[in-house]
Amino acid sequence: MPHCILECSPEILKHCNQQVLMQHCFDAAVASGLFSPEDIKVRILRLENQQVGETALTQLHTEVKILDGRTAEQRKHLSEKVLHGLHTYLSEAGLSQVSLSVEVSEIERASYSKIIL
């Protein structure tokens, strides 16, 4: 844990190296100090259809799902780390007009199941 799910507009994916984008998210999760690198999972979902108000903005929304038990301060710190890491990469890639957001949500430990084969 965590699961970092990057929901991206196609325009962003056209102009970014997806592996590098995921690595920036991964590095930010590591930098939060809340997780071991071997526990972090990152994936990208392409948004085929999206709208950001009445603007021409593209969007990158990241949901970080973590097991419950972290404080509000720890969740906020994680959110800020991921936001900064992704913002840095998008800026370096020359992208602008992007709505960038991060949401940290908790998964209830009592109902979470996992197996590695």
Coordinates of N, CA, C and O in Angstrom, one line a residue, residues 38-39 41 114-117:
E38 N 8.9 -1.0 -1.8 CA 8.3 -2.3 -2.3 C 6.8 -2.4 -2.2 O 6.1 -3.2 -2.8
D39 N 6.2 -1.5 -1.4 CA 4.7 -1.6 -1.2 C 4.0 -0.6 -2.0 O 2.7 -0.6 -2.1
K41 N 2.4 1.0 -5.3 CA 1.9 0.6 -6.6 C 1.4 1.9 -7.4 O 0.6 2.7 -6.8
K114 N -5.6 -9.2 0.3 CA -4.5 -9.2 -0.7 C -3.8 -10.5 -0.7 O -3.7 -11.2 0.3
I115 N -3.3 -10.9 -1.9 CA -2.5 -12.1 -2.0 C -1.5 -11.9 -3.1 O -1.8 -11.2 -4.1
I116 N -0.3 -12.4 -3.0 CA 0.7 -12.3 -4.0 C 1.1 -13.7 -4.4 O 1.4 -14.5 -3.6
L117 N 0.9 -14.0 -5.7 CA 1.2 -15.3 -6.2 C 2.6 -15.4 -6.7 O 3.2 -14.5 -7.2

